[in-house]
Every structure is written in structure tokens, then in C-alpha cells.
Amino acid sequence: MEKKSILSGIQPSGEGIFTLGNYIGAIRNWGVMQEEYDCAYFIADLHSLTVRQDPQTLKKQSLSAFALLLACGIDPDRSLLFVQSHVRTHAELAWILNCYSQMGELSRMTQFKDKSAQHADNINAGLFTYPALMAADILLYQADLVPVGADQKQHLEFTRDVAVRFNNLYGETFKVPDAYIPKAGAKVMSLQEPTKKMSKSDENKNATVLLLDEPAVIMNKFKRAVTDSEKEVVFREGKDGINNLMTIYGVLTGKTNEEIEAEFAGKGYGDFKAAVGECVAEALRPVREEYARLIADKAYLETKIKEGAQKAEAVSWKTLRKARKRVGLLELPR
Ligand code: ATP
Ligand code: LTN
């Protein structure tokens, strides 16, 4: 039987590139999925432009993000790994899909609402049509499954709606994808405001653990994590801070909530926070070390970036060509 196909993307922007939330909710699973699925992963640099970026920083972080994905176990010889803006088909299909997206549905996207509130001085059209570009990313590769954190579910539903709408108008063109949301850790919360998701754009540096943070920095961030005024390490509604720490610890150690509760029975929050910090620092150690090795080997990175772009172009063009025909765009005579 043919393997199912998976596609996912991640933005290279934001302080320190990737967070522990990105890792637990997304990237950590990407490497594992290579065993079972045909995978395609990319750096969503075009999506990053929806928020103002410093050009030099964006460029540098895109290369770092590529190296970091390799360091997290994505094997470029097994999976398709590329930078979105190197593959022109994405922007082109996004334009076509924009013309099949309705203002009403785009206005309902919570990410658009959140980001417009965060960047009130720059509510640009790209931020609004972001989901159409994301739909293009996915539909170009005829992906079966799209692994994302819970915050992206709405964009996935939008992608499905657009695909179905297009197929109904013109006949089968796009595969209608399913979201693939991890059971545990789909939403890692801020260490400072545990009712908010951990985000790379958080102004409070202590709220977010970065993949390349040094162990001492990680320990310190967990030490300062906001919890509650009780003493017991138990997973219970209302204990957002502790629940979040238990989720992180559970995902990384494979322990259940009951096991964690038993392990820390009679111990205080201080001991628990130190244990979580240590476990995160240890889990990220190999990633940090492999990243340091890769980022020093620019020639290797450039070769893999070029190969990825060429393969992605070839795969995605097949779908774009079909979509262009369907809507009546004249083919370029050979
Ligand atoms: P920002 O917070 O600035 O919006 P981001 O951290 O969400 O950015 P993205 O590139 O938008 O970064 O997300 C990459 C992947 O990481 C997505 O699959 C997303 O669902 C997942 N993700 C992001 N934050 C978290 C989190 N706190 N917990 C779990 N998964 C997350
Ligand atoms: N919007 C996504 C990043 C992204 C993506 C995609 C994820 C852009 N295109 C295609 C999956 C499939 C986010 O994670 N914020």
C-alpha cells in the first residue's frame, strides 16, 4: 500500500527561531513521522512577511531554521525539506485561491484577530489572506495529513473548505487534507501567563523557552514559572501553570499524570520545577549540539536547500498546472 503523505511548515521568524512549544507541538513529531509517512516540511518565510521583519534577521534565521530542522532529526534524503519562497508555485497558487476565499470566512480566523490586535499599526492584506497561502502550501503537495499544533486547526478547516469548493466547481483537483493534532502537548502554554500559548513573539523573555537556550537559562525560566498558591503537584482544572509543567514533563519522559503525581507527592513546587527544567535541558542537548555542528557547515546546508527547492518545484508544479488549466489560464506555448 502507498504511504500516506504529510506536509507541514513553520515560520523562521521570531525571537530565537523555535520555541519549546513549536518543538513539542510540532517539530518533535515530524522526525518520528518519517518512518511511516512520505513527508514534506518547509520554512514558511513568506508567511513571516505578514508581520514586519528586519530583512537581515529574517534571512539569517531562515538558514538557521533550516539547520535546526535538520538538527531535530529531519532527514533531507528521506523527506522533502525546502524554503517556501524558493518555490514560486506557492505564491502563484495562493493568488488563485485568494479568488476563491471569501472575506467573511477570512475575517473569522482567530489568528487574524489576535495578530491584528497585536500589530494594530500594520494590519496588512497579507495578514488577512494568510490562510489562502497556507492552503496553497498544503494543496500543492496533495497532502493527506497536516501535523500542526491546536492553534492551526481553524486554518486547516479553511483549507479543506477551499479545496472542496474548488473541486465542486471544476472537478477533482485537490486532495482534501486532514489535520493531525498531537494528543499530548498540542498547546504548550506560556511559563508566565499559563492561560496563553507559549509564543515566540512574547515580549516577556521568561515566558518562552527557546530550543537553543543554554541549560542554565532553561533552568532559570522554569524556576520562575508562574504556578499557584497551593503546594500539591496534581493535574486539575484551574491549575494552569502546574498542568502545563506536567504536560511538558509528561511528553518528554513518557510518564502519565498519575506517575508524575506519585513521583512528586510530598515534594514542593520548587523540586518539581527543577526536575522539569532539567529534563527539558537534557532533551534539547542533542538538538543544540547537532545545530552547532550543522550551522558551521554552510556548503552542506546550501546543497540541501538547493536540492529541496528543485524537488519541491517539480512536485508542486504538477498540481499548479492542473489548477491553472481548471480555471482557464492559457498555457504558455512551448
Ligand atoms: P507565533 O507564536 O509568533 O504566532 P508560532 O510559535 O505559533 O508563532 P508558527 O510557525 O506559527 O510559530 O508555528 C509552528 C508550529 O508550531 C505550528 O504547527 C503550531 O501549531 C505549533 N505551535 C506553536 N506554538 C505552539 C505551542 N505553544 N504549543 C504547541 N504547538 C505550538
Ligand atoms: N501557519 C502555520 C505555518 C504554516 C503551515 C503551512 C503549517 C504555513 N503554511 C502549511 C502547515 C501547513 C503555523 O504554524 N503558524
Short mmCIF file of C-alpha atoms in Angstrom, two decimals, residues 152-304:
data_model
loop_
_atom_site.label_atom_id
_atom_site.label_comp_id
_atom_site.label_asym_id
_atom_site.label_seq_id
_atom_site.Cartn_x
_atom_site.Cartn_y
_atom_site.Cartn_z
CA GLN A 152 -3.74 25.99 13.46
CA LYS A 153 -6.88 23.87 13.36
CA GLN A 154 -9.03 26.68 12.03
CA HIS A 155 -6.65 27.28 9.11
CA LEU A 156 -6.84 23.60 8.27
CA GLU A 157 -10.61 23.73 8.19
CA PHE A 158 -10.40 26.71 5.89
CA THR A 159 -8.03 24.76 3.60
CA ARG A 160 -10.49 21.89 3.42
CA ASP A 161 -13.37 24.26 2.61
CA VAL A 162 -11.44 25.90 -0.21
CA ALA A 163 -10.37 22.54 -1.63
CA VAL A 164 -13.92 21.20 -1.60
CA ARG A 165 -15.27 24.42 -3.13
CA PHE A 166 -12.71 24.30 -5.94
CA ASN A 167 -13.27 20.59 -6.60
CA ASN A 168 -17.02 21.11 -6.74
CA LEU A 169 -16.66 23.89 -9.27
CA TYR A 170 -14.08 22.29 -11.54
CA GLY A 171 -13.86 18.58 -10.75
CA GLU A 172 -11.31 16.71 -8.57
CA THR A 173 -8.18 18.84 -8.44
CA PHE A 174 -7.02 18.86 -4.81
CA LYS A 175 -6.87 16.16 -2.18
CA VAL A 176 -8.86 17.31 0.88
CA PRO A 177 -6.38 17.08 3.79
CA ASP A 178 -6.95 16.17 7.43
CA ALA A 179 -5.40 17.95 10.38
CA TYR A 180 -3.16 15.79 12.55
CA ILE A 181 -3.02 17.25 16.03
CA PRO A 182 -0.94 15.51 18.72
CA LYS A 183 -2.87 14.24 21.74
CA ALA A 184 -0.35 15.48 24.29
CA GLY A 185 1.35 18.84 24.08
CA ALA A 186 -0.75 20.25 21.25
CA LYS A 187 -0.67 23.51 23.15
CA VAL A 188 2.24 24.38 25.39
CA MET A 189 1.37 27.41 27.47
CA SER A 190 3.41 30.49 28.41
CA LEU A 191 5.50 29.99 31.55
CA GLN A 192 4.46 33.43 32.75
CA GLU A 193 0.77 33.53 31.77
CA PRO A 194 -0.24 29.87 31.57
CA THR A 195 -3.63 30.63 30.02
CA LYS A 196 -1.88 31.95 26.88
CA LYS A 197 0.01 29.79 24.38
CA MET A 198 3.80 29.85 24.53
CA SER A 199 4.71 32.10 21.64
CA LYS A 200 7.94 33.25 20.04
CA SER A 201 6.60 36.75 19.77
CA ASP A 202 6.03 37.08 23.54
CA GLU A 203 7.61 40.24 24.92
CA ASN A 204 8.34 38.59 28.26
CA LYS A 205 11.52 36.56 27.71
CA ASN A 206 10.80 34.34 30.71
CA ALA A 207 7.53 33.16 29.18
CA THR A 208 9.15 31.21 26.37
CA VAL A 209 11.82 28.53 26.28
CA LEU A 210 13.86 28.58 23.07
CA LEU A 211 15.33 25.45 21.52
CA LEU A 212 18.80 26.95 21.58
CA ASP A 213 18.66 28.27 25.16
CA GLU A 214 21.59 27.15 27.30
CA PRO A 215 20.76 24.73 30.17
CA ALA A 216 21.27 27.42 32.83
CA VAL A 217 18.83 29.74 31.06
CA ILE A 218 16.28 26.92 30.77
CA MET A 219 16.60 26.06 34.47
CA ASN A 220 16.12 29.69 35.38
CA LYS A 221 13.00 30.10 33.24
CA PHE A 222 11.39 27.05 34.85
CA LYS A 223 12.37 28.24 38.31
CA ARG A 224 10.44 31.45 37.65
CA ALA A 225 7.45 29.73 36.04
CA VAL A 226 4.14 31.04 37.35
CA THR A 227 2.13 28.41 39.25
CA ASP A 228 -0.48 28.85 42.01
CA SER A 229 -0.65 29.30 45.74
CA GLU A 230 -1.21 25.60 46.52
CA LYS A 231 1.52 23.07 47.15
CA GLU A 232 0.50 19.83 45.52
CA VAL A 233 1.69 18.66 42.12
CA VAL A 234 -1.63 17.42 40.71
CA PHE A 235 -3.28 17.87 37.34
CA ARG A 236 -6.53 19.64 37.96
CA GLU A 237 -8.73 22.23 36.30
CA GLY A 238 -7.71 25.75 37.27
CA LYS A 239 -4.08 24.80 37.99
CA ASP A 240 -2.96 26.07 34.59
CA GLY A 241 0.70 26.59 35.46
CA ILE A 242 1.16 23.15 37.04
CA ASN A 243 -0.89 21.46 34.32
CA ASN A 244 1.39 22.99 31.72
CA LEU A 245 4.57 21.86 33.50
CA MET A 246 3.10 18.38 33.92
CA THR A 247 2.27 18.23 30.22
CA ILE A 248 5.80 19.24 29.24
CA TYR A 249 7.35 16.76 31.67
CA GLY A 250 4.95 14.01 30.61
CA VAL A 251 5.59 14.43 26.88
CA LEU A 252 9.37 14.38 27.34
CA THR A 253 9.57 11.50 29.84
CA GLY A 254 6.63 9.44 28.63
CA LYS A 255 5.18 9.45 32.17
CA THR A 256 1.44 9.71 32.83
CA ASN A 257 -0.07 12.35 35.10
CA GLU A 258 -0.61 9.72 37.81
CA GLU A 259 3.03 8.71 37.67
CA ILE A 260 4.16 12.32 37.90
CA GLU A 261 1.80 12.98 40.82
CA ALA A 262 3.23 9.94 42.64
CA GLU A 263 6.81 10.97 41.87
CA PHE A 264 6.33 14.42 43.43
CA ALA A 265 3.95 13.53 46.24
CA GLY A 266 5.12 15.29 49.38
CA LYS A 267 7.60 17.42 47.46
CA GLY A 268 7.15 21.12 46.78
CA TYR A 269 6.80 23.07 43.54
CA GLY A 270 10.48 24.01 43.74
CA ASP A 271 11.64 20.40 43.31
CA PHE A 272 9.13 19.81 40.55
CA LYS A 273 10.15 22.92 38.58
CA ALA A 274 13.82 21.95 38.86
CA ALA A 275 13.04 18.45 37.57
CA VAL A 276 11.09 19.81 34.61
CA GLY A 277 13.87 22.30 33.81
CA GLU A 278 16.50 19.58 33.91
CA CYS A 279 14.50 17.24 31.75
CA VAL A 280 13.91 19.95 29.11
CA ALA A 281 17.60 20.97 29.12
CA GLU A 282 18.61 17.32 28.66
CA ALA A 283 16.05 16.69 25.91
CA LEU A 284 17.31 19.70 23.98
CA ARG A 285 21.01 18.97 24.44
CA PRO A 286 21.43 16.79 21.32
CA VAL A 287 19.49 19.30 19.24
CA ARG A 288 21.72 22.15 20.41
CA GLU A 289 24.89 20.17 19.73
CA GLU A 290 23.86 18.99 16.30
CA TYR A 291 22.75 22.51 15.38
CA ALA A 292 26.16 23.92 16.29
CA ARG A 293 27.81 21.36 14.02
CA LEU A 294 25.46 21.99 11.08
CA ILE A 295 25.40 25.78 11.14
CA ALA A 296 29.17 25.76 10.73
CA ASP A 297 28.83 23.72 7.52
CA LYS A 298 27.32 26.26 5.15
CA ALA A 299 28.26 24.35 2.00
CA TYR A 300 26.28 21.30 3.13
CA LEU A 301 23.26 23.43 4.09
CA GLU A 302 23.30 25.20 0.73
CA THR A 303 23.41 21.93 -1.17
CA LYS A 304 20.42 20.59 0.74
#
